[in-house]
Amino acid sequence: GQKAMFNAFKGKSDAYLRRVLTLPEAVPKIQFAAYKARIDVPGMVDDFQKQYEALQIPYPADTVSGKIAEIEKQAAAETEVFVKESEARIVKLKEELVRWEKMIPYEQMTMEEFVEHFPDHAINLEKPTLWPHTPEDQPGYVPKEVAED
């Protein structure tokens, strides 16, 4: 999957980095005097020497670090919001857990206690329903899409 592809990419990237780090930082010096002694064409080695010394390889400008930093700040803000929302959910769930711990076991409940603890799940004798007791199977049910039009 993606992890295998990432590990393959990371391996290639690390191998490339190791190869680059073995190279010298500066361009190696060429002994032009030795070439001048061996080459008979006048001015040829001098011309090559001028071209070699004038050679400037520009280092590419960093155009992505700013964008990455901006995305990182945005992700940090989103993470902070998520953590705050999660902490609020944790507080609510802990309150719910306390309620469940105080409640008598379900097996020992009477129907009246069930209605008291779970009014939304209990049978309402004032409004009887038909089997299978789902809202869409009841007489007079209007779907939300139709009700909004």
XYZ file of C-alpha atoms in Angstrom:
149
model
C 0.000 0.000 0.000
C 0.982 3.554 0.631
C 3.401 2.682 3.423
C 5.408 0.384 1.121
C 5.459 3.073 -1.583
C 6.564 5.677 0.980
C 9.349 3.421 2.286
C 10.556 2.793 -1.296
C 10.552 6.550 -1.977
C 12.358 7.255 1.310
C 15.000 4.637 0.459
C 15.629 6.227 -2.946
C 15.716 9.703 -1.392
C 18.183 8.625 1.301
C 20.404 6.922 -1.301
C 20.383 10.114 -3.394
C 21.237 12.201 -0.330
C 24.162 9.906 0.548
C 25.488 10.181 -3.024
C 25.201 13.982 -2.956
C 26.940 14.213 0.425
C 29.947 12.274 -0.933
C 30.552 15.010 -3.529
C 32.727 18.032 -2.676
C 31.018 21.365 -2.030
C 33.196 23.282 -4.498
C 33.971 22.446 -8.111
C 37.347 20.646 -8.330
C 40.336 22.678 -9.507
C 41.696 21.755 -12.921
C 45.454 21.905 -13.538
C 45.372 24.036 -16.689
C 49.183 24.406 -16.690
C 49.541 20.679 -17.379
C 47.120 20.939 -20.291
C 48.914 23.999 -21.709
C 52.163 22.004 -21.807
C 50.545 19.089 -23.690
C 48.135 20.831 -26.125
C 49.713 22.513 -29.119
C 46.733 24.645 -30.251
C 47.432 28.211 -29.079
C 44.747 29.858 -26.915
C 42.553 26.762 -26.668
C 43.414 25.930 -23.033
C 43.223 29.630 -22.074
C 39.745 29.829 -23.620
C 38.636 26.703 -21.715
C 40.115 28.123 -18.511
C 38.176 31.397 -18.899
C 34.942 29.517 -19.591
C 35.524 27.170 -16.653
C 36.232 29.996 -14.217
C 33.219 31.983 -15.470
C 30.920 29.003 -14.933
C 28.369 29.777 -12.229
C 25.778 27.169 -11.341
C 22.948 28.941 -9.543
C 21.499 27.325 -6.455
C 17.733 27.039 -6.911
C 15.672 29.531 -4.944
C 13.525 28.188 -2.121
C 9.950 28.898 -3.179
C 8.167 26.204 -1.179
C 9.236 26.663 2.453
C 6.865 29.602 2.947
C 3.921 27.596 1.627
C 4.856 24.632 3.816
C 5.109 26.872 6.892
C 1.699 28.365 6.085
C 0.145 24.905 5.716
C 1.825 23.849 8.959
C 0.329 26.843 10.818
C -3.096 26.053 9.368
C -2.794 22.395 10.384
C -1.704 23.419 13.890
C -4.755 25.688 14.210
C -7.062 22.920 12.955
C -5.454 20.482 15.379
C -5.938 22.914 18.254
C -9.636 23.293 17.380
C -9.998 19.511 17.119
C -8.336 19.016 20.520
C -10.673 21.570 22.153
C -13.722 19.913 20.566
C -12.445 16.504 21.658
C -11.963 17.715 25.217
C -15.561 18.993 25.220
C -16.751 15.598 23.918
C -14.709 13.845 26.609
C -16.368 15.953 29.322
C -19.838 15.099 27.959
C -18.976 11.421 27.693
C -17.628 11.364 31.253
C -20.899 12.902 32.453
C -22.766 10.235 30.475
C -20.569 7.544 32.039
C -21.346 8.837 35.529
C -25.063 8.690 34.664
C -24.694 5.092 33.458
C -22.720 4.089 36.559
C -25.432 5.513 38.866
C -28.182 3.728 36.942
C -29.453 0.366 38.111
C -28.603 -2.549 35.794
C -30.837 -2.882 32.737
C -31.861 -6.427 33.719
C -33.261 -5.168 37.043
C -35.215 -2.198 35.612
C -38.967 -2.019 35.559
C -40.736 -0.530 32.534
C -41.396 2.669 34.507
C -37.683 3.034 35.317
C -36.804 2.394 31.669
C -39.209 5.152 30.572
C -37.700 7.461 33.190
C -34.093 6.825 32.084
C -34.679 6.478 28.310
C -37.719 8.547 27.330
C -36.678 8.663 23.659
C -36.434 4.849 23.414
C -39.431 3.907 25.517
C -42.887 3.162 24.143
C -45.155 6.177 24.424
C -48.613 4.917 25.343
C -50.109 8.307 24.430
C -48.888 7.904 20.814
C -49.020 4.225 19.840
C -47.047 3.173 16.747
C -47.402 0.395 14.211
C -44.848 -2.320 13.682
C -41.865 -1.996 12.830
C -42.125 1.222 14.909
C -39.903 3.318 12.640
C -41.002 6.882 11.776
C -41.218 6.259 8.026
C -43.627 3.316 8.543
C -46.157 5.313 10.575
C -49.408 6.763 9.213
C -49.084 10.434 8.273
C -45.292 10.290 7.839
C -43.969 12.977 5.484
C -40.337 12.673 4.281
C -38.106 15.654 5.123
C -37.445 16.386 1.433
C -41.189 16.706 0.740
C -41.831 18.688 3.937
C -39.189 21.302 2.987
C -40.633 21.943 -0.517
